[in-house]
Tab-separated table of C-alpha atoms in Angstrom:
chain	number	residue	atom	x	y	z
A	1	MET	CA	0.000	0.000	0.000
A	2	ALA	CA	0.995	3.641	-0.257
A	3	SER	CA	3.113	5.098	2.500
A	4	ARG	CA	1.159	5.548	5.715
A	5	LYS	CA	0.614	9.075	6.980
A	6	ILE	CA	0.083	8.854	10.724
A	7	LEU	CA	-0.947	11.650	13.046
A	8	TYR	CA	-0.033	10.921	16.668
A	9	VAL	CA	-1.987	12.922	19.257
A	10	CYS	CA	-0.326	12.360	22.616
A	11	GLN	CA	-1.105	13.333	26.173
A	12	GLU	CA	2.585	13.009	27.079
A	13	ILE	CA	5.877	12.378	25.305
A	14	MET	CA	9.289	11.637	26.720
A	15	PRO	CA	11.762	13.436	27.118
A	16	TYR	CA	9.551	16.529	27.516
A	17	LEU	CA	7.755	14.887	30.440
A	18	PRO	CA	8.977	12.156	32.815
A	19	GLU	CA	9.279	8.625	31.561
A	20	ASN	CA	6.186	6.469	31.997
A	21	GLU	CA	4.296	3.880	29.966
A	22	LEU	CA	2.410	6.446	27.884
A	23	SER	CA	5.182	9.001	27.315
A	24	THR	CA	7.699	6.288	26.412
A	25	LEU	CA	5.419	4.528	23.934
A	26	CYS	CA	4.499	7.769	22.178
A	27	ARG	CA	8.146	8.694	21.763
A	28	ASN	CA	9.236	5.248	20.564
A	29	LEU	CA	6.223	4.580	18.347
A	30	SER	CA	6.711	7.852	16.454
A	31	GLN	CA	10.331	6.981	15.778
A	32	ALA	CA	9.624	3.354	14.867
A	33	MET	CA	6.902	4.180	12.344
A	34	GLN	CA	9.045	6.870	10.762
A	35	GLU	CA	11.919	4.400	10.440
A	36	ARG	CA	9.520	1.949	8.769
A	37	GLY	CA	8.727	4.436	6.023
A	38	SER	CA	5.631	6.141	7.408
A	39	GLU	CA	5.203	9.892	7.228
A	40	ILE	CA	4.317	11.139	10.695
A	41	ARG	CA	3.262	14.257	12.580
A	42	THR	CA	3.257	14.139	16.384
A	43	PHE	CA	1.474	16.572	18.726
A	44	MET	CA	1.306	17.110	22.492
A	45	PRO	CA	0.291	19.988	24.804
A	46	ARG	CA	2.988	22.492	25.774
A	47	TYR	CA	2.492	22.122	29.509
A	48	GLY	CA	4.098	24.915	31.524
A	49	CYS	CA	6.467	22.531	33.284
A	50	ILE	CA	8.277	21.772	30.022
A	51	ASN	CA	11.658	23.500	29.902
A	52	GLU	CA	11.562	25.304	26.578
A	53	ARG	CA	15.201	26.365	26.649
A	54	ARG	CA	16.551	22.919	27.466
A	55	HIS	CA	14.433	21.243	24.800
A	56	GLN	CA	14.850	24.077	22.272
A	57	LEU	CA	11.187	24.765	21.618
A	58	HIS	CA	10.463	27.646	19.288
A	59	GLU	CA	7.254	29.192	18.016
A	60	VAL	CA	6.112	28.569	14.447
A	61	ILE	CA	4.775	32.005	13.547
A	62	ARG	CA	3.078	30.927	10.317
A	63	LEU	CA	0.968	28.384	12.232
A	64	SER	CA	0.222	30.512	15.303
A	65	GLY	CA	-2.175	33.386	15.878
A	66	MET	CA	-5.574	31.779	15.328
A	67	ASN	CA	-8.170	32.332	18.061
A	68	LEU	CA	-10.258	29.364	19.153
A	69	ILE	CA	-13.576	29.906	20.920
A	70	ILE	CA	-14.169	27.583	23.883
A	71	ASP	CA	-17.388	28.095	25.857
A	72	ASP	CA	-17.862	31.576	24.272
A	73	ASN	CA	-14.357	32.745	25.193
A	74	ASP	CA	-11.492	33.471	22.789
A	75	HIS	CA	-8.179	31.718	23.360
A	76	GLN	CA	-5.115	32.293	21.212
A	77	LEU	CA	-3.543	29.247	19.589
A	78	ILE	CA	0.249	29.176	19.743
A	79	ILE	CA	2.204	26.454	17.944
A	80	LYS	CA	5.711	25.502	18.953
A	81	VAL	CA	8.035	22.845	17.645
A	82	ALA	CA	11.080	20.904	18.797
A	83	SER	CA	13.018	17.846	17.730
A	84	ILE	CA	14.181	14.761	19.571
A	85	PRO	CA	17.720	14.626	18.168
A	86	SER	CA	18.385	10.971	18.977
A	87	ALA	CA	15.174	9.959	17.202
A	88	ARG	CA	15.157	12.560	14.417
A	89	VAL	CA	11.492	13.082	15.230
A	90	GLN	CA	9.814	16.499	15.262
A	91	ILE	CA	7.174	17.285	17.886
A	92	TYR	CA	4.504	19.983	17.568
A	93	PHE	CA	3.251	21.601	20.770
A	94	ILE	CA	-0.183	23.173	21.308
A	95	ASP	CA	0.167	26.190	23.602
A	96	ASN	CA	-2.039	28.862	25.125
A	97	ASP	CA	-1.423	31.168	28.070
A	98	ASP	CA	-4.836	30.519	29.646
A	99	TYR	CA	-4.577	26.741	29.613
A	100	PHE	CA	-0.916	25.771	29.545
A	101	SER	CA	1.149	28.414	31.332
A	102	ARG	CA	0.765	26.764	34.771
A	103	LYS	CA	3.829	24.784	35.858
A	104	ALA	CA	2.030	21.459	35.894
A	105	VAL	CA	0.468	18.829	33.651
A	106	LEU	CA	-3.037	17.767	34.740
A	107	THR	CA	-2.955	18.280	38.521
A	108	ASP	CA	-1.968	21.029	40.955
A	109	SER	CA	0.687	20.806	43.670
A	110	GLU	CA	-1.801	19.015	45.942
A	111	GLY	CA	-2.577	16.371	43.340
A	112	ALA	CA	-6.042	17.741	42.527
A	113	TYR	CA	-7.095	17.678	38.880
A	114	PHE	CA	-7.550	21.110	37.316
A	115	ALA	CA	-11.182	22.184	37.094
A	116	ASP	CA	-10.740	23.282	33.486
A	117	ASN	CA	-9.157	20.063	32.189
A	118	ASP	CA	-12.219	19.550	29.993
A	119	GLU	CA	-11.671	22.901	28.274
A	120	ARG	CA	-7.952	22.245	28.007
A	121	ALA	CA	-8.707	18.954	26.225
A	122	ILE	CA	-11.156	20.677	23.868
A	123	PHE	CA	-8.621	23.396	23.062
A	124	PHE	CA	-5.911	20.795	22.481
A	125	ALA	CA	-8.120	18.841	20.070
A	126	ARG	CA	-9.160	21.891	18.096
A	127	GLY	CA	-5.595	23.174	18.069
A	128	VAL	CA	-4.189	19.930	16.677
A	129	LEU	CA	-6.753	19.600	13.897
A	130	GLU	CA	-6.651	23.260	12.871
A	131	THR	CA	-2.856	23.088	12.705
A	132	VAL	CA	-2.900	19.942	10.571
A	133	LYS	CA	-5.253	21.760	8.202
A	134	LYS	CA	-2.816	24.667	7.995
A	135	LEU	CA	-0.041	22.208	7.201
A	136	ARG	CA	-2.199	20.878	4.341
A	137	TRP	CA	-1.196	17.399	5.354
A	138	ALA	CA	-3.817	14.637	5.075
A	139	PRO	CA	-3.222	11.728	7.493
A	140	SER	CA	-4.484	8.256	6.718
A	141	VAL	CA	-4.501	7.309	10.425
A	142	VAL	CA	-5.013	9.430	13.548
A	143	HIS	CA	-3.791	7.638	16.665
A	144	CYS	CA	-4.891	9.074	20.028
A	145	HIS	CA	-2.938	8.368	23.218
A	146	GLY	CA	-4.256	9.197	26.692
A	147	TRP	CA	-7.651	10.462	27.824
A	148	PHE	CA	-6.583	14.072	27.225
A	149	SER	CA	-6.795	13.366	23.473
A	150	SER	CA	-10.330	11.981	23.693
A	151	VAL	CA	-12.076	14.943	22.029
A	152	ILE	CA	-10.175	14.372	18.783
A	153	PRO	CA	-12.359	11.490	17.471
A	154	ILE	CA	-15.736	13.250	17.765
A	155	TYR	CA	-14.293	16.341	16.078
A	156	LEU	CA	-13.034	14.183	13.214
A	157	LYS	CA	-16.398	12.444	12.846
A	158	LYS	CA	-18.682	15.452	13.355
A	159	VAL	CA	-16.867	18.764	12.758
A	160	PHE	CA	-14.165	17.928	10.210
A	161	ALA	CA	-15.850	14.934	8.533
A	162	ASP	CA	-16.300	16.684	5.173
A	163	ASP	CA	-12.914	18.376	5.147
A	164	PRO	CA	-10.730	16.872	2.385
A	165	ILE	CA	-7.819	16.707	4.824
A	166	PHE	CA	-9.663	14.326	7.151
A	167	ARG	CA	-12.407	12.801	5.003
A	168	ASP	CA	-10.884	9.319	4.680
A	169	VAL	CA	-8.999	9.113	7.966
A	170	LYS	CA	-9.153	6.100	10.274
A	171	ILE	CA	-9.090	6.648	14.033
A	172	VAL	CA	-7.121	4.491	16.445
A	173	VAL	CA	-7.503	4.915	20.208
A	174	SER	CA	-4.996	3.487	22.705
A	175	LEU	CA	-6.240	2.590	26.178
A	176	TYR	CA	-3.914	3.074	29.146
A	177	ASP	CA	-3.964	2.830	32.900
A	178	ASP	CA	-4.524	6.600	33.157
A	179	ALA	CA	-7.840	6.906	35.001
A	180	PHE	CA	-8.671	10.048	36.981
A	181	PRO	CA	-10.585	9.670	40.268
A	182	GLU	CA	-13.388	12.233	39.991
A	183	THR	CA	-15.392	13.699	37.115
A	184	LEU	CA	-14.583	16.433	34.645
A	185	ASP	CA	-16.605	19.656	34.656
A	186	SER	CA	-20.359	19.033	34.437
A	187	GLY	CA	-20.557	21.420	31.465
A	188	PHE	CA	-18.249	19.277	29.317
A	189	ARG	CA	-21.091	17.993	27.126
A	190	ALA	CA	-22.550	21.473	26.601
A	191	LYS	CA	-19.148	22.866	25.596
A	192	ILE	CA	-18.795	20.220	22.892
A	193	GLU	CA	-22.376	20.765	21.750
A	194	GLY	CA	-21.465	24.449	21.478
A	195	GLU	CA	-19.424	23.457	18.422
A	196	GLY	CA	-22.698	22.539	16.724
A	197	ILE	CA	-22.279	18.827	17.462
A	198	LYS	CA	-25.412	16.783	17.965
A	199	ASP	CA	-24.869	13.105	18.681
A	200	LYS	CA	-26.690	10.631	20.904
A	201	ASN	CA	-23.341	9.332	22.164
A	202	LEU	CA	-22.845	12.649	23.997
A	203	LYS	CA	-25.142	11.296	26.719
A	204	ASN	CA	-22.056	9.489	28.030
A	205	LEU	CA	-20.740	12.893	29.069
A	206	ASP	CA	-23.742	13.742	31.255
A	207	THR	CA	-21.582	12.269	34.012
A	208	PRO	CA	-18.071	12.869	32.656
A	209	SER	CA	-16.179	10.232	34.615
A	210	TYR	CA	-13.084	8.560	33.199
A	211	GLU	CA	-15.070	5.387	32.437
A	212	ASN	CA	-17.786	7.303	30.583
A	213	LEU	CA	-15.186	9.312	28.676
A	214	ILE	CA	-13.593	6.093	27.433
A	215	ARG	CA	-17.012	4.707	26.465
A	216	PHE	CA	-17.618	7.968	24.615
A	217	VAL	CA	-14.355	7.941	22.656
A	218	MET	CA	-14.530	4.229	21.778
A	219	GLU	CA	-17.730	4.883	19.830
A	220	TYR	CA	-15.795	6.796	17.169
A	221	ALA	CA	-12.728	4.550	16.951
A	222	ASP	CA	-12.029	2.403	13.898
A	223	GLY	CA	-9.491	0.412	15.897
A	224	ILE	CA	-8.567	0.085	19.571
A	225	VAL	CA	-5.161	-0.696	21.065
A	226	VAL	CA	-4.782	-2.127	24.565
A	227	ALA	CA	-1.586	-0.285	25.477
A	228	SER	CA	-1.359	-1.242	29.148
A	229	GLU	CA	-1.640	-4.474	31.112
A	230	LYS	CA	-3.695	-2.583	33.697
A	231	VAL	CA	-6.592	-1.328	31.572
A	232	ASP	CA	-9.817	-1.520	33.589
A	233	SER	CA	-11.221	-5.032	33.080
A	234	LYS	CA	-14.844	-3.876	32.765
A	235	LEU	CA	-13.927	-1.386	30.045
A	236	LEU	CA	-11.883	-4.045	28.322
A	237	ASP	CA	-14.910	-6.357	28.268
A	238	GLU	CA	-16.929	-3.557	26.666
A	239	VAL	CA	-14.219	-3.025	24.046
A	240	ARG	CA	-14.280	-6.684	23.123
A	241	ALA	CA	-18.081	-6.705	22.975
A	242	SER	CA	-18.033	-3.788	20.519
A	243	GLY	CA	-16.721	-6.023	17.746
A	244	LYS	CA	-14.192	-3.396	16.666
A	245	PRO	CA	-10.677	-4.387	15.592
A	246	ILE	CA	-8.414	-4.697	18.638
A	247	LEU	CA	-4.671	-4.902	19.025
A	248	ASP	CA	-4.276	-6.714	22.320
A	249	TYR	CA	-1.638	-5.820	24.856
A	250	GLN	CA	1.876	-6.923	24.023
A	251	SER	CA	5.156	-6.334	25.758
A	252	PRO	CA	7.352	-3.591	24.280
A	253	ALA	CA	10.154	-6.151	24.591
A	254	ASP	CA	8.550	-8.344	21.893
A	255	GLU	CA	10.618	-8.285	18.728
A	256	ASP	CA	7.488	-7.783	16.586
A	257	PHE	CA	6.078	-5.023	18.794
A	258	PHE	CA	6.256	-2.141	16.293
A	259	ASP	CA	5.625	-4.337	13.247
A	260	ASN	CA	2.352	-5.417	14.885
A	261	TYR	CA	1.310	-1.764	15.100
A	262	MET	CA	2.178	-1.321	11.438
A	263	ARG	CA	0.091	-4.344	10.459
A	264	PHE	CA	-2.801	-3.104	12.610
A	265	TYR	CA	-2.802	0.264	10.833
A	266	ASP	CA	-2.880	-1.517	7.482
A	267	ALA	CA	-5.714	-3.824	8.566
A	268	ILE	CA	-8.142	-1.031	9.451
A	269	GLN	CA	-7.592	0.989	6.268
C-alpha cells in the first residue's frame, strides 16, 4: 500500500515529560513508524512545566495566531516545535497562556485535577486539527494516546468529517492505565455541543467520569489498542463486545512489537 501518513496525538511524550508507559510509547512509536517508512506528525500539549530552553522549543509564527472559541471565550492558539535529536522526530506543541502556562500537567501541587481540564482537552483537540489543516497534510490514520486526546475522534467524525484533509482518515484509540478519580466539569457535554455537534453518544458525558469518557471515545474509533496491562477489566470487556478491531496488549520487549502496530494500521484501512 501507499506510505502511511500517521498523526499521533499524545497526552505526554518523553523526554519533555517524565518517563512512563504512555510518554515512552508515544516517543518510541513515532520513531519506529518513521523508520519503517511512514510519514508522521506528532502533537502534544505544551504544559508549563516543560523546559523550553533545554528542549529548544520555538514558536512557528506561520501556524500561530488563530483564536479558538471555547465556551464563548477566545483563546489564542500558539504552535511551537522541537526535535528529539536521537530519534530525528519532530514534535509539535499546542500552547495557550490561559490553559498551559501553569507549571504542571493535569494536577496542581496538591494532586487535585484542574477544574478546566475539559476545556484544556477541547482546546488541544481543536488546536491539533486546525494546525494539521494549515499544514495541508492529510493523514491516513489518527492515533490518540491518553484520555486528554479523547475529544479528537468526535471532532473528526462530526466537525471535520467533510474536510478533504480528514475525510478518509481512520481513528485508532490506545487505552492506558490513566484513570482520573473524579469527574470532569459538568458542562463538558454542553461545551462540545457548542461546536454545533449533535450526537446521541454525547449522553455518556452527562456524568463525565473517566469510564464514561472512554465509552464515549470508543464509539468513534475504527481500531482500539490495549496499550497497558492494567486497563480496567470492565472497560476491556466492553471493548471486546463492541466487535471493533483490537490490538491486544503486548510487551514492548517483543521483537514484533512495532511491526504489529504497522500491520494493525494496514488492517483497518
